[in-house]
Amino acid sequence: MTRILVTGALGQIGTELAAELSARYGKSSVVISDVRKPDEVDGKLKFVSLDVTDSENIAKVLVENEITDIFHMAAILSASGEKNPALAYRVNSDGTFNILEEARKAGINRVMIPSTIGVFGPETPRINTPDITVLRPTTMYGITKVNAELLALYYRDKFDLDVRGLRFPGIISYLTPPSAGTTDYAVDIFYHAVQEKDYKCYLKKDTPLPMMYMPDALNALIQLFEAKRENLRHCLEYNVSAYSFTPEEIYGKIREVYPDFRITYEPDFRQNIAETWPASLDTHFAKEDWNFTPQYDLKRTVDDMIMNLKRILIHQ
Ligand code: AKB
């Protein structure tokens, strides 16, 4: 029987991923973990407290819960990583090493590790960024994620561990707010519009970044998890995204629904990060190897975000 451990399960992607995995494979197939305790334990999924920097506890959790597969979602994102680089290194680099090493020892079947557009840097081609290209990031987040990509390759080639992953762009979602990344504005802006508040954006109006909607992000990850191993020519070097936009462009789309919505721009340190990241991605490795095809274009994303945030924030 498949029994999946999700680390970082209280984060933006982890929360929805755990729900989707339990919908697909059954509640008893998913064990969620995080360094934080959930506000309320709803009893739906088993929760275990897990700090990924503690390898002994990882080993214990894997054995005690008869874990067969891992989705390693725990990470410190780009903006918080710049505020606390030592913590980002411990969680992202030591934590990923611990997960891979304990997975190898425990004979885990598949280890899923999301990477990010944060692995790219100022020397990387910014338009239609290829899957294989220059990886010289300037953030601690990016450095630790390049490390994770290389560790994944090492464990795959040296120990035949089945490690899979993809490079996420900014993820737009309405259930759990993102935690201190550079792309968070693309979620915050919707919360402000729906609550009829003005929005102060920390990026310049003309800063393009690749993005995708949460249902496509989850599908991408789970399709990759389910793909036949022999079809996967790569390890974590799979760019995925659905579209790219600038703050001014997404503001324009939201104003079609909220014509009185106002935005101002006050760039901060996150602008420097965004300027080192791609404007758009070439996603053809993911398309070729596991048929990655996003379902949500920008209009469908905007409509769905607004509908759901109205339901959650206004009508509840
Ligand atoms: C961040 O902004 O740090 C993340 C990412 C693109 O990896 N959302």
PDB file of C-alpha atoms and ligand atoms in Angstrom:
ATOM      1  CA  MET A   1       0.000   0.000   0.000  1.00  0.00           C
ATOM      2  CA  THR A   2       1.183   3.526  -0.836  1.00  0.00           C
ATOM      3  CA  ARG A   3       1.737   5.678   2.258  1.00  0.00           C
ATOM      4  CA  ILE A   4       2.905   9.192   1.540  1.00  0.00           C
ATOM      5  CA  LEU A   5       4.655  11.574   3.911  1.00  0.00           C
ATOM      6  CA  VAL A   6       4.187  15.263   3.048  1.00  0.00           C
ATOM      7  CA  THR A   7       6.721  17.574   4.718  1.00  0.00           C
ATOM      8  CA  GLY A   8       5.879  21.284   4.991  1.00  0.00           C
ATOM      9  CA  ALA A   9       2.234  20.259   4.813  1.00  0.00           C
ATOM     10  CA  LEU A  10       0.928  23.484   6.372  1.00  0.00           C
ATOM     11  CA  GLY A  11       2.481  25.687   3.692  1.00  0.00           C
ATOM     12  CA  GLN A  12       0.849  27.176   0.589  1.00  0.00           C
ATOM     13  CA  ILE A  13       1.369  24.146  -1.663  1.00  0.00           C
ATOM     14  CA  GLY A  14       1.604  21.505   1.088  1.00  0.00           C
ATOM     15  CA  THR A  15      -1.914  22.168   2.401  1.00  0.00           C
ATOM     16  CA  GLU A  16      -3.614  21.705  -0.943  1.00  0.00           C
ATOM     17  CA  LEU A  17      -1.294  18.921  -2.040  1.00  0.00           C
ATOM     18  CA  ALA A  18      -2.126  16.858   1.056  1.00  0.00           C
ATOM     19  CA  ALA A  19      -5.866  17.299   0.412  1.00  0.00           C
ATOM     20  CA  GLU A  20      -5.469  16.315  -3.244  1.00  0.00           C
ATOM     21  CA  LEU A  21      -3.330  13.267  -2.433  1.00  0.00           C
ATOM     22  CA  SER A  22      -5.848  12.085   0.134  1.00  0.00           C
ATOM     23  CA  ALA A  23      -8.703  12.594  -2.375  1.00  0.00           C
ATOM     24  CA  ARG A  24      -6.822  10.492  -4.948  1.00  0.00           C
ATOM     25  CA  TYR A  25      -5.277   7.747  -2.800  1.00  0.00           C
ATOM     26  CA  GLY A  26      -7.422   7.742   0.359  1.00  0.00           C
ATOM     27  CA  LYS A  27      -7.026   9.411   3.756  1.00  0.00           C
ATOM     28  CA  SER A  28      -5.089   6.557   5.314  1.00  0.00           C
ATOM     29  CA  SER A  29      -2.477   6.883   2.528  1.00  0.00           C
ATOM     30  CA  VAL A  30      -1.332  10.349   3.577  1.00  0.00           C
ATOM     31  CA  VAL A  31       0.609  11.474   6.660  1.00  0.00           C
ATOM     32  CA  ILE A  32       1.127  15.220   6.941  1.00  0.00           C
ATOM     33  CA  SER A  33       4.000  16.836   8.800  1.00  0.00           C
ATOM     34  CA  ASP A  34       5.277  20.293   9.546  1.00  0.00           C
ATOM     35  CA  VAL A  35       7.557  22.046  12.010  1.00  0.00           C
ATOM     36  CA  ARG A  36       4.537  24.146  13.076  1.00  0.00           C
ATOM     37  CA  LYS A  37       1.498  22.631  14.764  1.00  0.00           C
ATOM     38  CA  PRO A  38      -1.804  23.023  12.918  1.00  0.00           C
ATOM     39  CA  ASP A  39      -4.204  25.604  14.458  1.00  0.00           C
ATOM     40  CA  GLU A  40      -6.824  22.923  14.668  1.00  0.00           C
ATOM     41  CA  VAL A  41      -6.369  19.237  14.108  1.00  0.00           C
ATOM     42  CA  ASP A  42      -9.404  18.289  12.095  1.00  0.00           C
ATOM     43  CA  GLY A  43      -8.785  14.590  12.434  1.00  0.00           C
ATOM     44  CA  LYS A  44      -9.000  14.048   8.683  1.00  0.00           C
ATOM     45  CA  LEU A  45      -5.343  13.294   8.103  1.00  0.00           C
ATOM     46  CA  LYS A  46      -2.700  12.019  10.475  1.00  0.00           C
ATOM     47  CA  PHE A  47      -0.372  14.854  11.560  1.00  0.00           C
ATOM     48  CA  VAL A  48       3.158  14.331  12.861  1.00  0.00           C
ATOM     49  CA  SER A  49       5.448  17.047  14.112  1.00  0.00           C
ATOM     50  CA  LEU A  50       8.623  17.040  12.001  1.00  0.00           C
ATOM     51  CA  ASP A  51      11.573  19.390  11.722  1.00  0.00           C
ATOM     52  CA  VAL A  52      13.466  18.304   8.601  1.00  0.00           C
ATOM     53  CA  THR A  53      16.765  19.387  10.157  1.00  0.00           C
ATOM     54  CA  ASP A  54      16.317  16.517  12.648  1.00  0.00           C
ATOM     55  CA  SER A  55      17.380  13.390  10.760  1.00  0.00           C
ATOM     56  CA  GLU A  56      16.747  11.046  13.700  1.00  0.00           C
ATOM     57  CA  ASN A  57      13.127  12.105  13.833  1.00  0.00           C
ATOM     58  CA  ILE A  58      12.769  11.738  10.055  1.00  0.00           C
ATOM     59  CA  ALA A  59      14.000   8.132  10.344  1.00  0.00           C
ATOM     60  CA  LYS A  60      11.535   7.477  13.187  1.00  0.00           C
ATOM     61  CA  VAL A  61       8.575   8.998  11.324  1.00  0.00           C
ATOM     62  CA  LEU A  62       9.353   6.958   8.191  1.00  0.00           C
ATOM     63  CA  VAL A  63       9.478   3.670  10.103  1.00  0.00           C
ATOM     64  CA  GLU A  64       6.610   4.283  12.533  1.00  0.00           C
ATOM     65  CA  ASN A  65       4.239   5.324   9.755  1.00  0.00           C
ATOM     66  CA  GLU A  66       5.362   2.726   7.212  1.00  0.00           C
ATOM     67  CA  ILE A  67       6.027   5.476   4.687  1.00  0.00           C
ATOM     68  CA  THR A  68       6.572   4.362   1.072  1.00  0.00           C
ATOM     69  CA  ASP A  69       6.869   7.755  -0.699  1.00  0.00           C
ATOM     70  CA  ILE A  70       7.741  11.345   0.256  1.00  0.00           C
ATOM     71  CA  PHE A  71       6.667  14.753  -1.021  1.00  0.00           C
ATOM     72  CA  HIS A  72       9.303  17.037   0.489  1.00  0.00           C
ATOM     73  CA  MET A  73       7.579  20.441   0.451  1.00  0.00           C
ATOM     74  CA  ALA A  74       9.250  22.028   3.512  1.00  0.00           C
ATOM     75  CA  ALA A  75      11.293  25.080   2.484  1.00  0.00           C
ATOM     76  CA  ILE A  76      12.164  28.644   3.418  1.00  0.00           C
ATOM     77  CA  LEU A  77      11.229  30.770   0.400  1.00  0.00           C
ATOM     78  CA  SER A  78      13.179  33.527  -1.322  1.00  0.00           C
ATOM     79  CA  ALA A  79      12.196  36.617   0.672  1.00  0.00           C
ATOM     80  CA  SER A  80      12.428  35.025   4.130  1.00  0.00           C
ATOM     81  CA  GLY A  81      15.632  33.309   2.990  1.00  0.00           C
ATOM     82  CA  GLU A  82      17.243  36.696   2.388  1.00  0.00           C
ATOM     83  CA  LYS A  83      16.198  37.825   5.879  1.00  0.00           C
ATOM     84  CA  ASN A  84      17.557  34.675   7.510  1.00  0.00           C
ATOM     85  CA  PRO A  85      20.058  32.969   5.171  1.00  0.00           C
ATOM     86  CA  ALA A  86      21.374  30.629   7.888  1.00  0.00           C
ATOM     87  CA  LEU A  87      17.874  29.270   8.528  1.00  0.00           C
ATOM     88  CA  ALA A  88      17.276  28.908   4.773  1.00  0.00           C
ATOM     89  CA  TYR A  89      20.509  26.920   4.464  1.00  0.00           C
ATOM     90  CA  ARG A  90      19.620  24.643   7.383  1.00  0.00           C
ATOM     91  CA  VAL A  91      16.066  23.932   6.284  1.00  0.00           C
ATOM     92  CA  ASN A  92      16.576  23.815   2.518  1.00  0.00           C
ATOM     93  CA  SER A  93      20.033  22.267   2.200  1.00  0.00           C
ATOM     94  CA  ASP A  94      20.513  20.243   5.394  1.00  0.00           C
ATOM     95  CA  GLY A  95      16.796  19.366   5.413  1.00  0.00           C
ATOM     96  CA  THR A  96      16.863  18.087   1.829  1.00  0.00           C
ATOM     97  CA  PHE A  97      20.039  16.119   2.480  1.00  0.00           C
ATOM     98  CA  ASN A  98      18.420  14.541   5.560  1.00  0.00           C
ATOM     99  CA  ILE A  99      15.294  13.595   3.628  1.00  0.00           C
ATOM    100  CA  LEU A 100      17.304  11.997   0.807  1.00  0.00           C
ATOM    101  CA  GLU A 101      19.647  10.161   3.159  1.00  0.00           C
ATOM    102  CA  GLU A 102      16.869   8.810   5.398  1.00  0.00           C
ATOM    103  CA  ALA A 103      14.787   7.910   2.316  1.00  0.00           C
ATOM    104  CA  ARG A 104      17.717   5.942   0.937  1.00  0.00           C
ATOM    105  CA  LYS A 105      18.244   4.101   4.225  1.00  0.00           C
ATOM    106  CA  ALA A 106      14.527   3.346   4.603  1.00  0.00           C
ATOM    107  CA  GLY A 107      14.141   2.090   1.015  1.00  0.00           C
ATOM    108  CA  ILE A 108      11.548   4.727   0.078  1.00  0.00           C
ATOM    109  CA  ASN A 109      10.093   4.262  -3.433  1.00  0.00           C
ATOM    110  CA  ARG A 110       9.818   7.845  -4.722  1.00  0.00           C
ATOM    111  CA  VAL A 111      11.007  11.174  -3.268  1.00  0.00           C
ATOM    112  CA  MET A 112       9.344  14.252  -4.773  1.00  0.00           C
ATOM    113  CA  ILE A 113      11.270  17.508  -4.330  1.00  0.00           C
ATOM    114  CA  PRO A 114       9.949  20.728  -5.830  1.00  0.00           C
ATOM    115  CA  SER A 115      12.554  23.129  -7.142  1.00  0.00           C
ATOM    116  CA  THR A 116      11.925  26.693  -8.307  1.00  0.00           C
ATOM    117  CA  ILE A 117      12.677  29.452 -10.783  1.00  0.00           C
ATOM    118  CA  GLY A 118      14.875  30.708  -7.915  1.00  0.00           C
ATOM    119  CA  VAL A 119      17.660  28.419  -9.213  1.00  0.00           C
ATOM    120  CA  PHE A 120      18.212  30.831 -12.097  1.00  0.00           C
ATOM    121  CA  GLY A 121      20.239  34.026 -11.811  1.00  0.00           C
ATOM    122  CA  PRO A 122      21.300  37.168 -13.632  1.00  0.00           C
ATOM    123  CA  GLU A 123      23.462  35.252 -16.120  1.00  0.00           C
ATOM    124  CA  THR A 124      20.589  32.930 -17.154  1.00  0.00           C
ATOM    125  CA  PRO A 125      18.717  33.805 -20.398  1.00  0.00           C
ATOM    126  CA  ARG A 126      15.544  35.539 -19.109  1.00  0.00           C
ATOM    127  CA  ILE A 127      13.140  34.899 -21.975  1.00  0.00           C
ATOM    128  CA  ASN A 128      11.943  31.342 -22.576  1.00  0.00           C
ATOM    129  CA  THR A 129      14.552  30.103 -20.089  1.00  0.00           C
ATOM    130  CA  PRO A 130      15.641  26.554 -21.057  1.00  0.00           C
ATOM    131  CA  ASP A 131      15.471  23.604 -18.652  1.00  0.00           C
ATOM    132  CA  ILE A 132      19.225  23.106 -18.882  1.00  0.00           C
ATOM    133  CA  THR A 133      21.027  26.414 -18.598  1.00  0.00           C
ATOM    134  CA  VAL A 134      23.227  28.551 -16.329  1.00  0.00           C
ATOM    135  CA  LEU A 135      22.347  28.050 -12.627  1.00  0.00           C
ATOM    136  CA  ARG A 136      24.120  30.853 -10.755  1.00  0.00           C
ATOM    137  CA  PRO A 137      21.475  32.302  -8.390  1.00  0.00           C
ATOM    138  CA  THR A 138      22.223  35.253  -6.134  1.00  0.00           C
ATOM    139  CA  THR A 139      19.777  34.415  -3.298  1.00  0.00           C
ATOM    140  CA  MET A 140      20.331  31.903  -0.501  1.00  0.00           C
ATOM    141  CA  TYR A 141      17.031  30.272  -1.511  1.00  0.00           C
ATOM    142  CA  GLY A 142      18.319  29.782  -5.049  1.00  0.00           C
ATOM    143  CA  ILE A 143      21.682  28.471  -3.862  1.00  0.00           C
ATOM    144  CA  THR A 144      20.008  25.898  -1.616  1.00  0.00           C
ATOM    145  CA  LYS A 145      17.655  24.813  -4.388  1.00  0.00           C
ATOM    146  CA  VAL A 146      20.539  24.342  -6.857  1.00  0.00           C
ATOM    147  CA  ASN A 147      22.115  22.247  -4.111  1.00  0.00           C
ATOM    148  CA  ALA A 148      18.872  20.247  -3.835  1.00  0.00           C
ATOM    149  CA  GLU A 149      18.818  19.666  -7.609  1.00  0.00           C
ATOM    150  CA  LEU A 150      22.407  18.405  -7.568  1.00  0.00           C
ATOM    151  CA  LEU A 151      21.826  16.254  -4.469  1.00  0.00           C
ATOM    152  CA  ALA A 152      18.795  14.710  -6.158  1.00  0.00           C
ATOM    153  CA  LEU A 153      20.901  13.785  -9.194  1.00  0.00           C
ATOM    154  CA  TYR A 154      23.595  12.367  -6.923  1.00  0.00           C
ATOM    155  CA  TYR A 155      21.171  10.171  -4.995  1.00  0.00           C
ATOM    156  CA  ARG A 156      19.523   9.030  -8.213  1.00  0.00           C
ATOM    157  CA  ASP A 157      22.777   8.128  -9.966  1.00  0.00           C
ATOM    158  CA  LYS A 158      24.774   6.855  -6.998  1.00  0.00           C
ATOM    159  CA  PHE A 159      22.069   5.013  -5.030  1.00  0.00           C
ATOM    160  CA  ASP A 160      19.352   4.492  -7.658  1.00  0.00           C
ATOM    161  CA  LEU A 161      16.896   6.433  -5.454  1.00  0.00           C
ATOM    162  CA  ASP A 162      13.875   7.512  -7.514  1.00  0.00           C
ATOM    163  CA  VAL A 163      13.974  11.289  -6.961  1.00  0.00           C
ATOM    164  CA  ARG A 164      11.668  13.484  -9.036  1.00  0.00           C
ATOM    165  CA  GLY A 165      10.861  17.152  -9.083  1.00  0.00           C
ATOM    166  CA  LEU A 166      10.078  20.230 -11.095  1.00  0.00           C
ATOM    167  CA  ARG A 167      10.783  23.932 -11.023  1.00  0.00           C
ATOM    168  CA  PHE A 168       7.750  25.859  -9.873  1.00  0.00           C
ATOM    169  CA  PRO A 169       7.135  29.476 -10.905  1.00  0.00           C
ATOM    170  CA  GLY A 170       4.990  31.742  -8.682  1.00  0.00           C
ATOM    171  CA  ILE A 171       1.883  29.825  -7.602  1.00  0.00           C
ATOM    172  CA  ILE A 172      -1.469  31.617  -7.427  1.00  0.00           C
ATOM    173  CA  SER A 173      -3.935  30.155  -4.918  1.00  0.00           C
ATOM    174  CA  TYR A 174      -6.677  31.198  -2.496  1.00  0.00           C
ATOM    175  CA  LEU A 175      -6.652  28.670   0.366  1.00  0.00           C
ATOM    176  CA  THR A 176      -3.362  29.091   2.234  1.00  0.00           C
ATOM    177  CA  PRO A 177      -1.427  32.349   1.740  1.00  0.00           C
ATOM    178  CA  PRO A 178       2.186  31.914   0.547  1.00  0.00           C
ATOM    179  CA  SER A 179       4.925  32.453   3.133  1.00  0.00           C
ATOM    180  CA  ALA A 180       7.377  35.201   2.235  1.00  0.00           C
ATOM    181  CA  GLY A 181       8.321  34.519  -1.357  1.00  0.00           C
ATOM    182  CA  THR A 182       9.029  37.067  -4.097  1.00  0.00           C
ATOM    183  CA  THR A 183       5.965  36.075  -6.116  1.00  0.00           C
ATOM    184  CA  ASP A 184       3.484  36.478  -3.211  1.00  0.00           C
ATOM    185  CA  TYR A 185       2.182  39.767  -4.619  1.00  0.00           C
ATOM    186  CA  ALA A 186       0.326  37.777  -7.277  1.00  0.00           C
ATOM    187  CA  VAL A 187      -1.825  36.311  -4.475  1.00  0.00           C
ATOM    188  CA  ASP A 188      -2.002  39.386  -2.177  1.00  0.00           C
ATOM    189  CA  ILE A 189      -3.302  41.574  -4.981  1.00  0.00           C
ATOM    190  CA  PHE A 190      -6.434  39.396  -5.261  1.00  0.00           C
ATOM    191  CA  TYR A 191      -7.099  39.505  -1.491  1.00  0.00           C
ATOM    192  CA  HIS A 192      -6.921  43.317  -1.612  1.00  0.00           C
ATOM    193  CA  ALA A 193      -9.131  43.653  -4.687  1.00  0.00           C
ATOM    194  CA  VAL A 194     -11.856  41.371  -3.349  1.00  0.00           C
ATOM    195  CA  GLN A 195     -11.838  43.157   0.031  1.00  0.00           C
ATOM    196  CA  GLU A 196     -11.971  46.489  -1.860  1.00  0.00           C
ATOM    197  CA  LYS A 197      -8.699  47.718  -0.377  1.00  0.00           C
ATOM    198  CA  ASP A 198      -5.964  49.578  -2.283  1.00  0.00           C
ATOM    199  CA  TYR A 199      -2.829  47.537  -2.928  1.00  0.00           C
ATOM    200  CA  LYS A 200       0.800  48.638  -2.481  1.00  0.00           C
ATOM    201  CA  CYS A 201       2.973  46.418  -4.697  1.00  0.00           C
ATOM    202  CA  TYR A 202       6.600  45.761  -3.712  1.00  0.00           C
ATOM    203  CA  LEU A 203       7.666  45.062  -7.330  1.00  0.00           C
ATOM    204  CA  LYS A 204       7.922  47.575 -10.170  1.00  0.00           C
ATOM    205  CA  LYS A 205       4.917  47.625 -12.479  1.00  0.00           C
ATOM    206  CA  ASP A 206       6.837  46.219 -15.462  1.00  0.00           C
ATOM    207  CA  THR A 207       8.484  43.176 -13.823  1.00  0.00           C
ATOM    208  CA  PRO A 208       7.435  39.997 -15.668  1.00  0.00           C
ATOM    209  CA  LEU A 209       7.519  36.638 -13.864  1.00  0.00           C
ATOM    210  CA  PRO A 210       6.271  33.164 -14.824  1.00  0.00           C
ATOM    211  CA  MET A 211       3.262  31.915 -12.836  1.00  0.00           C
ATOM    212  CA  MET A 212       0.628  29.167 -12.669  1.00  0.00           C
ATOM    213  CA  TYR A 213      -2.594  28.388 -10.812  1.00  0.00           C
ATOM    214  CA  MET A 214      -2.606  25.905  -7.921  1.00  0.00           C
ATOM    215  CA  PRO A 215      -4.735  23.174  -9.600  1.00  0.00           C
ATOM    216  CA  ASP A 216      -2.210  23.039 -12.452  1.00  0.00           C
ATOM    217  CA  ALA A 217       0.696  23.009  -9.984  1.00  0.00           C
ATOM    218  CA  LEU A 218      -0.819  20.061  -8.112  1.00  0.00           C
ATOM    219  CA  ASN A 219      -1.594  18.196 -11.323  1.00  0.00           C
ATOM    220  CA  ALA A 220       1.951  18.752 -12.544  1.00  0.00           C
ATOM    221  CA  LEU A 221       3.429  17.342  -9.347  1.00  0.00           C
ATOM    222  CA  ILE A 222       1.074  14.359  -9.101  1.00  0.00           C
ATOM    223  CA  GLN A 223       1.385  13.507 -12.804  1.00  0.00           C
ATOM    224  CA  LEU A 224       5.143  13.508 -12.372  1.00  0.00           C
ATOM    225  CA  PHE A 225       4.756  11.286  -9.297  1.00  0.00           C
ATOM    226  CA  GLU A 226       2.662   8.836 -11.312  1.00  0.00           C
ATOM    227  CA  ALA A 227       4.800   8.911 -14.469  1.00  0.00           C
ATOM    228  CA  LYS A 228       6.641   5.758 -15.499  1.00  0.00           C
ATOM    229  CA  ARG A 229      10.202   6.035 -14.297  1.00  0.00           C
ATOM    230  CA  GLU A 230      11.612   4.957 -17.655  1.00  0.00           C
ATOM    231  CA  ASN A 231       9.920   7.951 -19.336  1.00  0.00           C
ATOM    232  CA  LEU A 232      11.719  10.466 -17.133  1.00  0.00           C
ATOM    233  CA  ARG A 233      15.003  11.550 -18.701  1.00  0.00           C
ATOM    234  CA  HIS A 234      15.607  14.198 -16.064  1.00  0.00           C
ATOM    235  CA  CYS A 235      15.507  14.542 -12.306  1.00  0.00           C
ATOM    236  CA  LEU A 236      14.432  18.009 -11.079  1.00  0.00           C
ATOM    237  CA  GLU A 237      15.271  19.908 -14.271  1.00  0.00           C
ATOM    238  CA  TYR A 238      11.660  20.320 -15.401  1.00  0.00           C
ATOM    239  CA  ASN A 239      10.466  23.923 -15.817  1.00  0.00           C
ATOM    240  CA  VAL A 240       6.694  24.333 -15.471  1.00  0.00           C
ATOM    241  CA  SER A 241       4.490  27.423 -15.841  1.00  0.00           C
ATOM    242  CA  ALA A 242       1.231  28.439 -17.486  1.00  0.00           C
ATOM    243  CA  TYR A 243       1.792  32.131 -18.315  1.00  0.00           C
ATOM    244  CA  SER A 244       3.830  35.210 -17.429  1.00  0.00           C
ATOM    245  CA  PHE A 245       2.633  38.643 -16.407  1.00  0.00           C
ATOM    246  CA  THR A 246       3.806  41.902 -14.856  1.00  0.00           C
ATOM    247  CA  PRO A 247       2.104  43.512 -11.824  1.00  0.00           C
ATOM    248  CA  GLU A 248       0.546  46.095 -14.160  1.00  0.00           C
ATOM    249  CA  GLU A 249      -0.854  43.378 -16.410  1.00  0.00           C
ATOM    250  CA  ILE A 250      -2.505  41.406 -13.586  1.00  0.00           C
ATOM    251  CA  TYR A 251      -3.776  44.674 -12.126  1.00  0.00           C
ATOM    252  CA  GLY A 252      -5.405  45.409 -15.522  1.00  0.00           C
ATOM    253  CA  LYS A 253      -7.124  42.005 -15.535  1.00  0.00           C
ATOM    254  CA  ILE A 254      -8.445  42.461 -11.983  1.00  0.00           C
ATOM    255  CA  ARG A 255      -9.685  45.980 -12.818  1.00  0.00           C
ATOM    256  CA  GLU A 256     -11.927  44.503 -15.489  1.00  0.00           C
ATOM    257  CA  VAL A 257     -13.905  43.088 -12.521  1.00  0.00           C
ATOM    258  CA  TYR A 258     -13.127  45.805  -9.918  1.00  0.00           C
ATOM    259  CA  PRO A 259     -12.848  49.095 -11.893  1.00  0.00           C
ATOM    260  CA  ASP A 260     -12.278  51.151  -8.698  1.00  0.00           C
ATOM    261  CA  PHE A 261      -9.351  48.995  -7.517  1.00  0.00           C
ATOM    262  CA  ARG A 262      -6.194  51.109  -7.038  1.00  0.00           C
ATOM    263  CA  ILE A 263      -2.528  50.045  -6.994  1.00  0.00           C
ATOM    264  CA  THR A 264       0.653  51.923  -6.049  1.00  0.00           C
ATOM    265  CA  TYR A 265       4.217  50.723  -6.525  1.00  0.00           C
ATOM    266  CA  GLU A 266       6.895  50.843  -3.845  1.00  0.00           C
ATOM    267  CA  PRO A 267       9.643  48.393  -4.843  1.00  0.00           C
ATOM    268  CA  ASP A 268      11.684  46.857  -2.013  1.00  0.00           C
ATOM    269  CA  PHE A 269      14.453  44.208  -1.805  1.00  0.00           C
ATOM    270  CA  ARG A 270      12.213  41.690  -3.564  1.00  0.00           C
ATOM    271  CA  GLN A 271      12.540  43.719  -6.777  1.00  0.00           C
ATOM    272  CA  ASN A 272      16.263  42.848  -6.858  1.00  0.00           C
ATOM    273  CA  ILE A 273      15.387  39.157  -6.524  1.00  0.00           C
ATOM    274  CA  ALA A 274      12.703  39.268  -9.231  1.00  0.00           C
ATOM    275  CA  GLU A 275      15.087  40.955 -11.662  1.00  0.00           C
ATOM    276  CA  THR A 276      17.414  37.947 -11.502  1.00  0.00           C
ATOM    277  CA  TRP A 277      14.611  35.477 -12.316  1.00  0.00           C
ATOM    278  CA  PRO A 278      13.210  34.487 -15.725  1.00  0.00           C
ATOM    279  CA  ALA A 279      10.456  36.458 -17.430  1.00  0.00           C
ATOM    280  CA  SER A 280       9.180  33.281 -19.101  1.00  0.00           C
ATOM    281  CA  LEU A 281      10.043  29.581 -19.199  1.00  0.00           C
ATOM    282  CA  ASP A 282      10.558  26.943 -21.838  1.00  0.00           C
ATOM    283  CA  THR A 283       8.618  23.962 -20.467  1.00  0.00           C
ATOM    284  CA  HIS A 284       9.250  21.428 -23.201  1.00  0.00           C
ATOM    285  CA  PHE A 285      11.049  18.768 -21.068  1.00  0.00           C
ATOM    286  CA  ALA A 286       7.915  18.458 -18.892  1.00  0.00           C
ATOM    287  CA  LYS A 287       5.689  18.359 -21.968  1.00  0.00           C
ATOM    288  CA  GLU A 288       7.805  15.674 -23.635  1.00  0.00           C
ATOM    289  CA  ASP A 289       8.462  13.415 -20.643  1.00  0.00           C
ATOM    290  CA  TRP A 290       5.128  13.449 -18.785  1.00  0.00           C
ATOM    291  CA  ASN A 291       2.793  15.448 -20.973  1.00  0.00           C
ATOM    292  CA  PHE A 292       2.558  18.540 -18.761  1.00  0.00           C
ATOM    293  CA  THR A 293      -0.290  20.708 -20.079  1.00  0.00           C
ATOM    294  CA  PRO A 294      -1.726  23.480 -17.876  1.00  0.00           C
ATOM    295  CA  GLN A 295      -5.527  23.848 -17.907  1.00  0.00           C
ATOM    296  CA  TYR A 296      -5.813  27.375 -16.505  1.00  0.00           C
ATOM    297  CA  ASP A 297      -4.957  30.363 -18.689  1.00  0.00           C
ATOM    298  CA  LEU A 298      -4.778  33.793 -17.067  1.00  0.00           C
ATOM    299  CA  LYS A 299      -8.451  34.660 -17.573  1.00  0.00           C
ATOM    300  CA  ARG A 300      -9.658  31.380 -16.081  1.00  0.00           C
ATOM    301  CA  THR A 301      -7.256  31.845 -13.148  1.00  0.00           C
ATOM    302  CA  VAL A 302      -8.479  35.397 -12.443  1.00  0.00           C
ATOM    303  CA  ASP A 303     -12.155  34.386 -12.633  1.00  0.00           C
ATOM    304  CA  ASP A 304     -11.660  31.382 -10.355  1.00  0.00           C
ATOM    305  CA  MET A 305      -9.571  33.318  -7.804  1.00  0.00           C
ATOM    306  CA  ILE A 306     -12.144  36.092  -7.539  1.00  0.00           C
ATOM    307  CA  MET A 307     -15.076  33.674  -7.305  1.00  0.00           C
ATOM    308  CA  ASN A 308     -13.433  31.664  -4.513  1.00  0.00           C
ATOM    309  CA  LEU A 309     -12.101  34.642  -2.549  1.00  0.00           C
ATOM    310  CA  LYS A 310     -15.552  36.261  -2.646  1.00  0.00           C
ATOM    311  CA  ARG A 311     -16.999  33.040  -1.271  1.00  0.00           C
ATOM    312  CA  ILE A 312     -14.359  32.785   1.479  1.00  0.00           C
ATOM    313  CA  LEU A 313     -13.856  36.444   2.430  1.00  0.00           C
ATOM    314  CA  ILE A 314     -17.212  38.081   1.733  1.00  0.00           C
ATOM    315  CA  HIS A 315     -20.019  35.533   1.850  1.00  0.00           C
ATOM    316  CA  GLN A 316     -18.897  33.334   4.746  1.00  0.00           C
TER     317      GLN A 316
HETATM  318  C1  AKB B   1       9.221  32.514  -4.105  1.00  0.00           C
HETATM  319  O1  AKB B   1       8.789  33.571  -4.580  1.00  0.00           O
HETATM  320  O2  AKB B   1      10.179  32.454  -3.339  1.00  0.00           O
HETATM  321  C2  AKB B   1       8.556  31.222  -4.537  1.00  0.00           C
HETATM  322  C3  AKB B   1       9.227  30.621  -5.719  1.00  0.00           C
HETATM  323  C4  AKB B   1       9.037  31.183  -7.059  1.00  0.00           C
HETATM  324  O3  AKB B   1       9.929  29.672  -5.571  1.00  0.00           O
HETATM  325  N1  AKB B   1       7.174  31.446  -4.792  1.00  0.00           N
END
